[in-house]
Each structure stands twice: as C-alpha cells, then as structure tokens.
PDB file of C-alpha atoms in Angstrom:
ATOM      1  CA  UNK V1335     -15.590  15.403   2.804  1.00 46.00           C
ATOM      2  CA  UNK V1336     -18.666  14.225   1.183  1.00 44.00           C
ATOM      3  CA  UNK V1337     -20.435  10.944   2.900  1.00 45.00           C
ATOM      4  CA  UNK V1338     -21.666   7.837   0.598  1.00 44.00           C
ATOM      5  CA  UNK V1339     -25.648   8.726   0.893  1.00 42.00           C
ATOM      6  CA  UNK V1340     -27.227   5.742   3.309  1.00 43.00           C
ATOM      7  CA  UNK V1341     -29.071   3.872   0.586  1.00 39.00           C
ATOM      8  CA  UNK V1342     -30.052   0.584   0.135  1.00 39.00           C
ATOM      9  CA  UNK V1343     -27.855  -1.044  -2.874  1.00 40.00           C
ATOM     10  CA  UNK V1344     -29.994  -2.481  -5.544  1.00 41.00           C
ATOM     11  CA  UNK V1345     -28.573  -5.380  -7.100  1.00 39.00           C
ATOM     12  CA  UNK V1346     -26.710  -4.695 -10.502  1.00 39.00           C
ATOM     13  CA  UNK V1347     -28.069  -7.796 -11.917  1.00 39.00           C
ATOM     14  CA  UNK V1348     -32.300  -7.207 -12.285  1.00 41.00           C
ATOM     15  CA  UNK V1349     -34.382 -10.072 -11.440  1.00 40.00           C
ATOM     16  CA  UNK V1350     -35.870 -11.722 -14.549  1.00 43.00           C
ATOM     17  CA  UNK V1351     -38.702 -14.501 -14.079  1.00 40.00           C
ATOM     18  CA  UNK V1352     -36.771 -16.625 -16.769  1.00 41.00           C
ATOM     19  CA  UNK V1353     -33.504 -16.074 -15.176  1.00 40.00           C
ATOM     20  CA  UNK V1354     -32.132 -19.414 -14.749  1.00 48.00           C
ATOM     21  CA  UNK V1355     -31.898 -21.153 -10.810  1.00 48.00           C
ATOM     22  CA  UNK V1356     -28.195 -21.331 -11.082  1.00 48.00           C
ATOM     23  CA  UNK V1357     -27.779 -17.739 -12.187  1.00 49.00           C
ATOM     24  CA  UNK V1358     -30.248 -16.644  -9.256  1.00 54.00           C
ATOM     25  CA  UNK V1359     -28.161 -18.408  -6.803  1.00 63.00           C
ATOM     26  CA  UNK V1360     -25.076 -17.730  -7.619  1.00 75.00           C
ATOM     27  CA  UNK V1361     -23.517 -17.203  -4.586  1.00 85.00           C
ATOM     28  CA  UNK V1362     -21.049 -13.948  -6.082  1.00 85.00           C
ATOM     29  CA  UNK V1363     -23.674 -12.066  -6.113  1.00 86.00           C
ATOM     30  CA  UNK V1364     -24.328 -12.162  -2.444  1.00 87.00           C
ATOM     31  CA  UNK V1365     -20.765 -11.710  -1.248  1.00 89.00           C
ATOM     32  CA  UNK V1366     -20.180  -8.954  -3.413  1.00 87.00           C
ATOM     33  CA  UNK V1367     -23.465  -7.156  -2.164  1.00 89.00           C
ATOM     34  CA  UNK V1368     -22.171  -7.961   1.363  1.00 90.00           C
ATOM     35  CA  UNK V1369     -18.831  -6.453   0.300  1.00 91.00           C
ATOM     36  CA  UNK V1370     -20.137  -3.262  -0.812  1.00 90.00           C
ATOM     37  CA  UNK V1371     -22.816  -2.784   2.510  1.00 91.00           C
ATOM     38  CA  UNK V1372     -20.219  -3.206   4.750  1.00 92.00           C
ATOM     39  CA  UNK V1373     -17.722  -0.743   2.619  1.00 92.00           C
ATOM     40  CA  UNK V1374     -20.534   1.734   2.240  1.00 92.00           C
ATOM     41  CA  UNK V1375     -21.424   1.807   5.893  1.00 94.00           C
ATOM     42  CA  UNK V1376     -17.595   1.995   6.806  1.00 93.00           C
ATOM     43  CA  UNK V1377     -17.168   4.826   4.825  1.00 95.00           C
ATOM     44  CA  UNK V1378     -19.635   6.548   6.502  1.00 95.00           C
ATOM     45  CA  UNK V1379     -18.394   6.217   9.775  1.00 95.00           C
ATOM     46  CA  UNK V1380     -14.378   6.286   9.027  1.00 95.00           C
ATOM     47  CA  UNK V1381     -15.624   9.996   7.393  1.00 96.00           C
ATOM     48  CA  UNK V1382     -17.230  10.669  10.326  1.00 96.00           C
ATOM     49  CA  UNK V1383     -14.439   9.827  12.410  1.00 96.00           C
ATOM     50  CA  UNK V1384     -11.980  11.652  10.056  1.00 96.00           C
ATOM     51  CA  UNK V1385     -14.505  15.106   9.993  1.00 97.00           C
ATOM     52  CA  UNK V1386     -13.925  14.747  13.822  1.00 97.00           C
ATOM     53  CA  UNK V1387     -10.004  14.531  13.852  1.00 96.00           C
ATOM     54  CA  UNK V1388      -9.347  17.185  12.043  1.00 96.00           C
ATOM     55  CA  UNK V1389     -11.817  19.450  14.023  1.00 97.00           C
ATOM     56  CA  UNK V1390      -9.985  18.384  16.740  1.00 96.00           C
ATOM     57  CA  UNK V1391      -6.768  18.922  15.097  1.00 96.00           C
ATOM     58  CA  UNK V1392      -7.437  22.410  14.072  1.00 96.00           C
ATOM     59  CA  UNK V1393      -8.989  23.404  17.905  1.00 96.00           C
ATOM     60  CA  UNK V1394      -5.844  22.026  19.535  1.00 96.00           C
ATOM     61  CA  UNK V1395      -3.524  23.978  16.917  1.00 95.00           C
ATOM     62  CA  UNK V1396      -5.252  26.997  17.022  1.00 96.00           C
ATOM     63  CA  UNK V1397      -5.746  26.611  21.494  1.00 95.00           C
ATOM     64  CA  UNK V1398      -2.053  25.985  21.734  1.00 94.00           C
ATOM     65  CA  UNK V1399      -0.782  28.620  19.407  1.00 94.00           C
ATOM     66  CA  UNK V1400      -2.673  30.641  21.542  1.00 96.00           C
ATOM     67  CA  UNK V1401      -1.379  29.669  25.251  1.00 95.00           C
ATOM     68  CA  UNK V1402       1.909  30.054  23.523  1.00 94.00           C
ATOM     69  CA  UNK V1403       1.543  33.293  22.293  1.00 95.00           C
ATOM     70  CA  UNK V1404       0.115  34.533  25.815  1.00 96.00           C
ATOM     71  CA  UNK V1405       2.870  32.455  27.941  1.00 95.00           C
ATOM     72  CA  UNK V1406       5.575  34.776  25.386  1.00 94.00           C
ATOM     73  CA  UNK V1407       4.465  37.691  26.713  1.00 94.00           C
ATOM     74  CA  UNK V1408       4.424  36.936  29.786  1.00 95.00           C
ATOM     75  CA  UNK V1409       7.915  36.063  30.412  1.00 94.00           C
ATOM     76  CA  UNK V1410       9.009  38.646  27.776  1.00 94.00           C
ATOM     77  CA  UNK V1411      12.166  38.554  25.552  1.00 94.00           C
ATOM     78  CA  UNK V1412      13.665  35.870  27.277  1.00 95.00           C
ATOM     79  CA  UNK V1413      11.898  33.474  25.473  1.00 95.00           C
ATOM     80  CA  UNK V1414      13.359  35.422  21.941  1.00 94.00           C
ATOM     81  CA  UNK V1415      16.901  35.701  23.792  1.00 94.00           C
ATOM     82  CA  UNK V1416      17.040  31.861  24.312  1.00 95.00           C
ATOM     83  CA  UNK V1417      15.178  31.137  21.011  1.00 95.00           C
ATOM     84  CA  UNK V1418      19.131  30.267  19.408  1.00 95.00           C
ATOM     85  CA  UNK V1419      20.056  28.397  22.004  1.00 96.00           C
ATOM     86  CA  UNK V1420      17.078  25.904  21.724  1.00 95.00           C
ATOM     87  CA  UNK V1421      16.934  25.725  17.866  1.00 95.00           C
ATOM     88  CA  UNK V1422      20.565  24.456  18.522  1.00 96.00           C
ATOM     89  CA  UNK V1423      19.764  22.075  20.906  1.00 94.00           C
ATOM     90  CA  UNK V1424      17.214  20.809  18.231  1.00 94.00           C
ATOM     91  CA  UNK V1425      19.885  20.484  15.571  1.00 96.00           C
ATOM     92  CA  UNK V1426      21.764  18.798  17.847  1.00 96.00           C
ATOM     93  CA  UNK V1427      19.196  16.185  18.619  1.00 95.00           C
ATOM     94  CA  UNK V1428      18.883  15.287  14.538  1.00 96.00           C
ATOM     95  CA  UNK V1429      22.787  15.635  14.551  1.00 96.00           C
ATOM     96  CA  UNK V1430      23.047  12.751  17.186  1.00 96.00           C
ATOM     97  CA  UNK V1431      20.507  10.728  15.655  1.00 96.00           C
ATOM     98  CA  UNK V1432      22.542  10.827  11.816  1.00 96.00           C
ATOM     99  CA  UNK V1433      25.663  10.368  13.786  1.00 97.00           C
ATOM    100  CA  UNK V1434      23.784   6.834  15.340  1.00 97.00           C
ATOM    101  CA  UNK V1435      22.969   5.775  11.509  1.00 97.00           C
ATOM    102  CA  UNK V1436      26.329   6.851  10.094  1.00 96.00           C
ATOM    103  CA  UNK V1437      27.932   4.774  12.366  1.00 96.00           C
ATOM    104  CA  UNK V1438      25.791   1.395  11.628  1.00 97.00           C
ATOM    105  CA  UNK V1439      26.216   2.285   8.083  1.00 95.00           C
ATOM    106  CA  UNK V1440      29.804   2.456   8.854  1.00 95.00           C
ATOM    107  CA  UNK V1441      29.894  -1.259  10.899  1.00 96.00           C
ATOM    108  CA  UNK V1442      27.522  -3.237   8.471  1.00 95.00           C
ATOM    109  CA  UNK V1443      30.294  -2.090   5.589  1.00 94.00           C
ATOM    110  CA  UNK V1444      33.126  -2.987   7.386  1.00 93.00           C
ATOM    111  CA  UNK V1445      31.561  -6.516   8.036  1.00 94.00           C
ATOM    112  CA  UNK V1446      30.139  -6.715   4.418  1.00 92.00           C
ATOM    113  CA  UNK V1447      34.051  -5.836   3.745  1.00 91.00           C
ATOM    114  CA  UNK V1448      35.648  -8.792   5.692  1.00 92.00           C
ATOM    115  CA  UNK V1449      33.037 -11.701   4.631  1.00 91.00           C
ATOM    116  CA  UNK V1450      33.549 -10.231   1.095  1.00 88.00           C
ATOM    117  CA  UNK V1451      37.605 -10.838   0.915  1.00 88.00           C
ATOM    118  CA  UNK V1452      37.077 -13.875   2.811  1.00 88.00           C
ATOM    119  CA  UNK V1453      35.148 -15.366   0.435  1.00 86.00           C
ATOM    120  CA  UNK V1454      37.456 -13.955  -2.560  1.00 85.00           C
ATOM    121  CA  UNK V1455      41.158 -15.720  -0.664  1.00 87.00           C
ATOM    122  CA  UNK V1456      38.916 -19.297  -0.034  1.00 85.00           C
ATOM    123  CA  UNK V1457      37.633 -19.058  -3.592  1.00 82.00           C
ATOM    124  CA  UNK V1458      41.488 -18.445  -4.742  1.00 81.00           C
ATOM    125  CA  UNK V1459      42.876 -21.167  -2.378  1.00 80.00           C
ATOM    126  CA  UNK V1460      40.381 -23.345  -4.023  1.00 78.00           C
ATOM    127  CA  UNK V1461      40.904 -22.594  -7.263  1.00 77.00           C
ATOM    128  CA  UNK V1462      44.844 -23.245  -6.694  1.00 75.00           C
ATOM    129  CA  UNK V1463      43.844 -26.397  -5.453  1.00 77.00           C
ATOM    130  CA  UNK V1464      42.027 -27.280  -8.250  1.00 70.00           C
ATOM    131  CA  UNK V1465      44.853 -26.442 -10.728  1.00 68.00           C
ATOM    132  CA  UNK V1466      47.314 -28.603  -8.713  1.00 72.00           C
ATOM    133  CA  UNK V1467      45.281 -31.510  -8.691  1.00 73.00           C
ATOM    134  CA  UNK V1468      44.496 -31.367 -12.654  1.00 68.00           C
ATOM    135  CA  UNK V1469      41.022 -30.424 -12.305  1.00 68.00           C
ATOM    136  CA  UNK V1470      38.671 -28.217 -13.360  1.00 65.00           C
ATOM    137  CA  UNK V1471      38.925 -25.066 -12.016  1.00 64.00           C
ATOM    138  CA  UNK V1472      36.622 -23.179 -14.215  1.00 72.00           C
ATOM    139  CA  UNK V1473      33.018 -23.140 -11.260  1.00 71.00           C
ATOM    140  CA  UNK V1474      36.211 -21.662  -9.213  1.00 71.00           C
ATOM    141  CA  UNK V1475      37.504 -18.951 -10.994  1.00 77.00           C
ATOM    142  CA  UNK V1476      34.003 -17.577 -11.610  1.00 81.00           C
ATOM    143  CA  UNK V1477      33.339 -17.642  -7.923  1.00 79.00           C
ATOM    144  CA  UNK V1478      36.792 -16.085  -7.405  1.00 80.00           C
ATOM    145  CA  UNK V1479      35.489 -12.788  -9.765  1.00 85.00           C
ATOM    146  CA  UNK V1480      32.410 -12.875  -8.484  1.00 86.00           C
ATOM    147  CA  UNK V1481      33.995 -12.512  -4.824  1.00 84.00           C
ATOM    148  CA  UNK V1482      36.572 -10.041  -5.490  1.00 87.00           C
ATOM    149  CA  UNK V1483      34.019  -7.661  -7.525  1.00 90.00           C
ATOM    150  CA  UNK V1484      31.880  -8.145  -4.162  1.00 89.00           C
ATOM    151  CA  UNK V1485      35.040  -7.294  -2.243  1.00 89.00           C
ATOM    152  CA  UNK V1486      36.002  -4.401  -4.299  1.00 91.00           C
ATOM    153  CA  UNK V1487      32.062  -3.114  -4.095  1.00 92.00           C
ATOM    154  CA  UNK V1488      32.033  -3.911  -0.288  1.00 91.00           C
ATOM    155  CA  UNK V1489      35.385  -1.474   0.423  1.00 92.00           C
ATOM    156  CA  UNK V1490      34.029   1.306  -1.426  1.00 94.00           C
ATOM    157  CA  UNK V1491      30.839   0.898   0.498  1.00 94.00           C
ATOM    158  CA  UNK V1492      33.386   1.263   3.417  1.00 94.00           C
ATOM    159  CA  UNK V1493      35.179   3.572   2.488  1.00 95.00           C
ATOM    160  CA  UNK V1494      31.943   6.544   1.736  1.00 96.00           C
ATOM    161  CA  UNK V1495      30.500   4.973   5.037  1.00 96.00           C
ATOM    162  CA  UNK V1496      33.268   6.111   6.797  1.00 96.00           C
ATOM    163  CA  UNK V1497      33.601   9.421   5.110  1.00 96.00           C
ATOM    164  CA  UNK V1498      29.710  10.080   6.181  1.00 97.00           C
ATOM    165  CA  UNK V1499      30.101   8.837   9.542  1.00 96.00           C
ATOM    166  CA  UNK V1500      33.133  11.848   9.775  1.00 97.00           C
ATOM    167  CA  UNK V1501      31.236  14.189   8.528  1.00 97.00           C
ATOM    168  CA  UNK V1502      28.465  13.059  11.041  1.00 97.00           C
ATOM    169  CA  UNK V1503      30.980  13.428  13.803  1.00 97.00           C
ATOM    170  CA  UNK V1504      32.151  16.735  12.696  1.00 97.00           C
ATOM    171  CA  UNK V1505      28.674  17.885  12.565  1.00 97.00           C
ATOM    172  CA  UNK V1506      27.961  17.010  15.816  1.00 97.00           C
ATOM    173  CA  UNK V1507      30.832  18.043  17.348  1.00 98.00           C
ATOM    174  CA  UNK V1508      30.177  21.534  15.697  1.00 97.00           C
ATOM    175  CA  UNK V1509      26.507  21.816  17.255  1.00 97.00           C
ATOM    176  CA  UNK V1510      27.907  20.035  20.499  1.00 96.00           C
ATOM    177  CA  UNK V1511      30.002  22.958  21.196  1.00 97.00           C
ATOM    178  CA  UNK V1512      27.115  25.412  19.982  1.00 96.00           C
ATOM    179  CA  UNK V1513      25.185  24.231  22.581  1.00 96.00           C
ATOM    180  CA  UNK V1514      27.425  24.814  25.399  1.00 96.00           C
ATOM    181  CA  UNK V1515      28.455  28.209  24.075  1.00 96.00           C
ATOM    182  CA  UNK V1516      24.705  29.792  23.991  1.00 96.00           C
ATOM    183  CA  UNK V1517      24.191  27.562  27.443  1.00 95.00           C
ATOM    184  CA  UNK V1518      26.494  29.837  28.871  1.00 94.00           C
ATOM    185  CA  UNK V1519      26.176  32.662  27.241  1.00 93.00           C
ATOM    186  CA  UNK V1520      22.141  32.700  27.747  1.00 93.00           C
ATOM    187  CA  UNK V1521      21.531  31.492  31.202  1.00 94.00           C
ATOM    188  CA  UNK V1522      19.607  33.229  32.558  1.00 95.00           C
ATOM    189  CA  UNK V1523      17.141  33.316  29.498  1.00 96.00           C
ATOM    190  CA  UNK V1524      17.044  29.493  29.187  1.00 96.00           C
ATOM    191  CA  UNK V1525      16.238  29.163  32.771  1.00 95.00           C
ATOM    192  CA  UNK V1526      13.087  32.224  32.225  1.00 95.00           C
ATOM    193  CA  UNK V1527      11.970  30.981  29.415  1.00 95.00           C
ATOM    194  CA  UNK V1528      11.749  26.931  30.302  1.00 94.00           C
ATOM    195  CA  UNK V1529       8.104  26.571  30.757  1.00 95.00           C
ATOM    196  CA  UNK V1530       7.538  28.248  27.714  1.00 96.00           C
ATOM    197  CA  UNK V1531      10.044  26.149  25.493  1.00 94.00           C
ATOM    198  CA  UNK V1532       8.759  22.641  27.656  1.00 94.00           C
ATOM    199  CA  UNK V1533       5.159  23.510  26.546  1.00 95.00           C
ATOM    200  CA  UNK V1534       6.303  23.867  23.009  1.00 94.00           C
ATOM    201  CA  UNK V1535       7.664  20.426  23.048  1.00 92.00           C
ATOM    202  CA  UNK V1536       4.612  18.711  24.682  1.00 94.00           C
ATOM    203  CA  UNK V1537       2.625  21.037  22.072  1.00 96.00           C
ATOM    204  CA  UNK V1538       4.200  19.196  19.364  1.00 94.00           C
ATOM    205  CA  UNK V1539       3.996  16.158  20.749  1.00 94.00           C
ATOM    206  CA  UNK V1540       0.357  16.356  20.831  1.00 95.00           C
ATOM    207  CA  UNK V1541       0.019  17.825  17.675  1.00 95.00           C
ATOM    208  CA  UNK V1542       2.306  15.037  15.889  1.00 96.00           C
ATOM    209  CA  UNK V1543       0.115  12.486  17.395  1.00 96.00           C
ATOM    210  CA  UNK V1544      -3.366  14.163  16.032  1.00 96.00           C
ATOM    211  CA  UNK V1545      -1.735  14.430  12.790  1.00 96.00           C
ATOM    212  CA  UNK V1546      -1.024  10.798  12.635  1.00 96.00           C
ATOM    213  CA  UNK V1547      -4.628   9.765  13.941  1.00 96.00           C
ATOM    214  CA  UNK V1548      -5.618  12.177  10.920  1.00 97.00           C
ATOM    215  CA  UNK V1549      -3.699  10.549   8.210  1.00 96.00           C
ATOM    216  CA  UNK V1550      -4.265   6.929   9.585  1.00 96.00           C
ATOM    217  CA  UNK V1551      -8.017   7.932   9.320  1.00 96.00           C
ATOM    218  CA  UNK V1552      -7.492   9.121   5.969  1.00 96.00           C
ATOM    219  CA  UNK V1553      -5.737   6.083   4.888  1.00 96.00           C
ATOM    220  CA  UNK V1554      -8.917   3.695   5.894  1.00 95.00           C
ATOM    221  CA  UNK V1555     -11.305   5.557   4.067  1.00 96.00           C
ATOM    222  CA  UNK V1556      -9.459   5.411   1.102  1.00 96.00           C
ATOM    223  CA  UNK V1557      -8.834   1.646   1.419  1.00 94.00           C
ATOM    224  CA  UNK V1558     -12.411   1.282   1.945  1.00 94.00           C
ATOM    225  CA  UNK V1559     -13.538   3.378  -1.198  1.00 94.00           C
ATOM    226  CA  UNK V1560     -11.254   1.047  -3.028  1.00 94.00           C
ATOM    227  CA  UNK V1561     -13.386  -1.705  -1.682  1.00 92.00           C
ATOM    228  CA  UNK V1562     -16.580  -0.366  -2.298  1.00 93.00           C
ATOM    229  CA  UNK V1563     -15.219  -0.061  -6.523  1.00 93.00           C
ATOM    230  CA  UNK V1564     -13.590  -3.513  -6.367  1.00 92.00           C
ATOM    231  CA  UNK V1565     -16.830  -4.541  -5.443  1.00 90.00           C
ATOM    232  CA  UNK V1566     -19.094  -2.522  -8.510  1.00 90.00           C
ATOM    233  CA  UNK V1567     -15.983  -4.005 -10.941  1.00 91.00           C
ATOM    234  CA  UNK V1568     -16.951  -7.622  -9.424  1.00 90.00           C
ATOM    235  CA  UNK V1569     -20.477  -6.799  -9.710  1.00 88.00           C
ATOM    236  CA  UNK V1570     -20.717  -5.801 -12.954  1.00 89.00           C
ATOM    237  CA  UNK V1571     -18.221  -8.738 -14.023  1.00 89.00           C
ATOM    238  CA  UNK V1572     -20.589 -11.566 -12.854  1.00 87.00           C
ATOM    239  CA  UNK V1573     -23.394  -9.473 -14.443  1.00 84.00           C
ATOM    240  CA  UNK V1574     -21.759  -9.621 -17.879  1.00 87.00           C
ATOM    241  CA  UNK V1575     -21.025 -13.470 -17.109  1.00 85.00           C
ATOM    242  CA  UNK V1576     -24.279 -14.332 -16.536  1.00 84.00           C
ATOM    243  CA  UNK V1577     -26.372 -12.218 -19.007  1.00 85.00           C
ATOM    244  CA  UNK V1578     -23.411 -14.039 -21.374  1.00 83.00           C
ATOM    245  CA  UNK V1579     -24.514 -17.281 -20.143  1.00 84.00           C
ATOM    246  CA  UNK V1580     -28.065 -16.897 -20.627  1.00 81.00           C
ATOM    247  CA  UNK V1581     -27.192 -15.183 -24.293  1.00 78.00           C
ATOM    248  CA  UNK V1582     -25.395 -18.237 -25.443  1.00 81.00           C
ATOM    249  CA  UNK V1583     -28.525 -20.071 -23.823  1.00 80.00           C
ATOM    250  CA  UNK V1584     -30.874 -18.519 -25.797  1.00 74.00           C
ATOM    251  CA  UNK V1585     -29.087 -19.433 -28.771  1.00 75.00           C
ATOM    252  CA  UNK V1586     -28.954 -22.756 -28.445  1.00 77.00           C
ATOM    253  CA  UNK V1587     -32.372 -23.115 -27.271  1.00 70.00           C
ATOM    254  CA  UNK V1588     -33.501 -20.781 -30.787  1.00 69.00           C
ATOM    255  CA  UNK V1589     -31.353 -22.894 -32.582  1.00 66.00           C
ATOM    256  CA  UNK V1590     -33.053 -26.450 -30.928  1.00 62.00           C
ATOM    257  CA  UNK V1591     -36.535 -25.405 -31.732  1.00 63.00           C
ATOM    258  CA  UNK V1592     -35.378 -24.865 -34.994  1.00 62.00           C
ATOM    259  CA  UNK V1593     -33.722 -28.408 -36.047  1.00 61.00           C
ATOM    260  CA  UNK V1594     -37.130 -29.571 -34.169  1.00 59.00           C
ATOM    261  CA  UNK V1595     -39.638 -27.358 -36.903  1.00 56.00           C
ATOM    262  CA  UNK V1596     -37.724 -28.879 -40.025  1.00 51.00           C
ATOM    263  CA  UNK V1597     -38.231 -32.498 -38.335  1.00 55.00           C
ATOM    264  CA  UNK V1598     -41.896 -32.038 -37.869  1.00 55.00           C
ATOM    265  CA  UNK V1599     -42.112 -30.612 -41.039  1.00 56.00           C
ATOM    266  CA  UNK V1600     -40.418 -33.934 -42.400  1.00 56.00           C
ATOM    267  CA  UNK V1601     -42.764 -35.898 -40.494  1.00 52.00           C
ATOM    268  CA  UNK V1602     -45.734 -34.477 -42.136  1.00 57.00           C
ATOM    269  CA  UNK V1603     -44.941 -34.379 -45.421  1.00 52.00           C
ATOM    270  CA  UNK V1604     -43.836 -38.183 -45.013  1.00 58.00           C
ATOM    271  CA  UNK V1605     -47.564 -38.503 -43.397  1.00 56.00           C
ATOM    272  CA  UNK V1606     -49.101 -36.748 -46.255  1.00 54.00           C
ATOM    273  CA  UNK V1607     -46.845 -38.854 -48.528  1.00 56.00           C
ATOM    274  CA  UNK V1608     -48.126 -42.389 -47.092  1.00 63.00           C
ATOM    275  CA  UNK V1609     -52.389 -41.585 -47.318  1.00 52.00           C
ATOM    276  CA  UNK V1610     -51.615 -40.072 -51.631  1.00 51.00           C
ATOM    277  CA  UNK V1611     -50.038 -43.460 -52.072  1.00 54.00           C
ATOM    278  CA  UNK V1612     -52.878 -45.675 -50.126  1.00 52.00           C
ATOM    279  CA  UNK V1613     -55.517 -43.132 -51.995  1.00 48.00           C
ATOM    280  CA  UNK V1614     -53.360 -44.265 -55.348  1.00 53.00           C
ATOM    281  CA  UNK V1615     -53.043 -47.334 -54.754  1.00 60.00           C
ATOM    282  CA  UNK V1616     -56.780 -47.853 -54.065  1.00 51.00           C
ATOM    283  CA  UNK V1617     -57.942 -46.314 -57.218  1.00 50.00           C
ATOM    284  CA  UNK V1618     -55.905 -48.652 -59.370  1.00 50.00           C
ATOM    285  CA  UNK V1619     -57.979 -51.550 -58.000  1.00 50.00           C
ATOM    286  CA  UNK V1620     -61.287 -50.540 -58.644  1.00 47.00           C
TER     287      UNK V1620
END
C-alpha cells in the first residue's frame, strides 16, 4: 500500500498582502490544517502498522501450514483416518450453537405471543365496557385490531420459531450420534492423531486473531483517509468563502470610489460655476 509522501501541507488559501485581518485569522483555517497533519501523519503510521500485520500474517500462515504438513507425516494416515470424525465434531459445534439461537428465537415468540393476546382480550373487555356504559368505544376497537393483528403476527412468529428450533434439534441430534459413531469406530486414530488436530485448532486460533488485527488496521486507515478528504473539502470550502467575501468586497469598494468621482466632479463644476458668475458679475459693473 502506497504511504501519503511526508510533506509539509501548504495552505490552500495563498497569502495575499491585501487579504483582509479577519480572513487571515480565521480560525478554520488552522483547525482544518491541524486536521489534515495529524490525518496525514496517521496514515503513515496505521500503513506502516498494516504493511507489518500482514507480513506477519502471511509468515505465521505459511510457518504453520508447514509444521502441519510435517506433524502429518509423522503420525501417518491416522491423521486422514480420523479426518471424518473431527469435521463432524466441527459440525456439531455450529449445530449446538444454531440449536442455542433457535431456541431463544423460539422463547422471545412465545412471550411476544402471550403479551400480544393479552393485550387483544383487555382491549376487548374494554371495549365491551365501553358499549355497556353508552360510550365511545371507537379509540377501543382500533386498539382491539391493532392487538389481535399483533397477536395473529406474534403466533406465526411462534409457530416458524418452533419449526426451526425442530429442525435445529434434529440436526443436532443427527451429528450428535455421528460423533459417537466415528468415536468408536476410529479410536485409535483420534487418539494418534490428537496433537496434530489440537495444533490445528490453536493454528486457527492464531490465525483468526491476525486476521482481525489485519482488518481492524485496515479499517483505521481508511477512516483516516476519509479525514484527511473531509479536511481538503473543508479547506477548499472556507477558501471559496473567503475569496467570495473579499469579491463582494471589492465590489463595493469599486462601486464607493465611484459614487465618490461623480461627487467631486459635482463639486468642481459647482466651483468653476461660482468664479464665471463673480468674473460676470464684475464685468457688468465696470
């Protein structure tokens, strides 16, 4: 993975003698700068970090394929004898653990069930209550349909809950038995080939756990690249804001100096206007 190059960041906005002091200080610009030095420098080192990971990741794979390979032939086909009976004992491990959600699925319907009609016959009580006693019942009736679609919702909910948490028994049942079976059909090939099968398990252990420092690493870099362009997007917004600024500035300032020409043109033809009619006036009298 390519590294950010360890430059200094120049500042997107360029430094202009008549830049005014409230655009120079803005404090944005600062922060943002901040921002994007510490997201460039974490980059760096999260890449760094991530480069080494992997190359960790990759020696340990490639190490423990290998110890694997050479514990295999040492204990010979024991290790391919038991192979069934541990690839069971696997699928009996995710069997248990669908068996475990099945049955929550199966007790948070069956509650969902009970509140659900209980609400539906106290909404129906009420709502004969109401009728008896002349009233409106109308706010009761609606709560009534409301609770007996949640009721009827809630006991199909129970119902395909219970159907999966069958099936989940079935299923593990099934491999239950398969495990026993090859256990004793295989004993003396599961007993051979233990250390081999133990140091598979702690092998993928391991590698599990580099894998998730990998993609964790992985995961910060890209939040911090995200940083570093939310920063350039902020950047260049309060760039555009302030060359705006001065823009709409200059305008008025161009547009100032121009009322002030035409009133200092007024003045001096007024001036000019005054000494012709002294001048005039003088000549009449002599």
């Amino acid at each position: 993975m390519d590294h950010l190059p360890d430059t200094q960041h120049e500042p997107i906005i360029e430094e202009d003698s008549k830049l005014d002091e409230d655009d120079a200080l803005d404090p944005r610009i600062q922060i943002e700068l901040e921002r994007l030095n510490y997201a460039s420098e974490a980059i760096n080192q999260l890449e760094v970090q991530l480069d080494e990971a992997r190359r960790v990741c990759d020696e340990f794979k490639e190490k423990s394929e290998e110890e694997l390979f050479q514990l295999e032939k040492k204990i010979g086909e024991a290790v391919s004898k038991a192979r069934t009976y541990y690839d069971a004992r696997i699928k009996l491990r995710d069997a248990k653990e669908k068996l475990i959600k099945a049955k929550h699925r199966f007790e948070r319907a069956q509650a969902l069930h009970v509140a659900a009609k209980e609400i539906a016959i106290a909404s129906a009580d009420y709502m004969d209550e109401a009728a008896r006693s002349h009233q409106n019942s109308t706010t009761w009736n609606e709560t009534y349909l409301q609770a007996s679609a949640k009721a009827k919702e809630a006991e199909q909910e129970k119902y395909e809950a219970d159907l999966d948490q069958q099936n989940a028994e079935r299923v593990h049942f099934d491999l239950e038995q398969l495990v026993l079976k090859l256990q004793k059909e295989s004993r003396r090939a599961i007993n051979k080939s233990k250390p081999y099968y133990e140091m598979k398990v702690e092998y993928h252990k391991e590698l599990d756990f580099q894998k998730r420092k990998v993609r964790g690493l992985e995961n910060c870099v890209n939040e911090a690249k995200s940083q570093y362009q939310e920063s350039l997007k902020n950047l260049e917004r309060i760039s555009n804001e302030i060359h705006e600024k001065r823009h709409q500035k200059a305008l008025q300032n161009e547009s100032e100096e121009q009322i002030s020409d035409v009133s200092e043109q007024q003045l001096t033809y007024t001036h000019m206007l005054s000494i012709f009619k002294f001048l005039l006036s003088k000549t009449k009298n002599l």
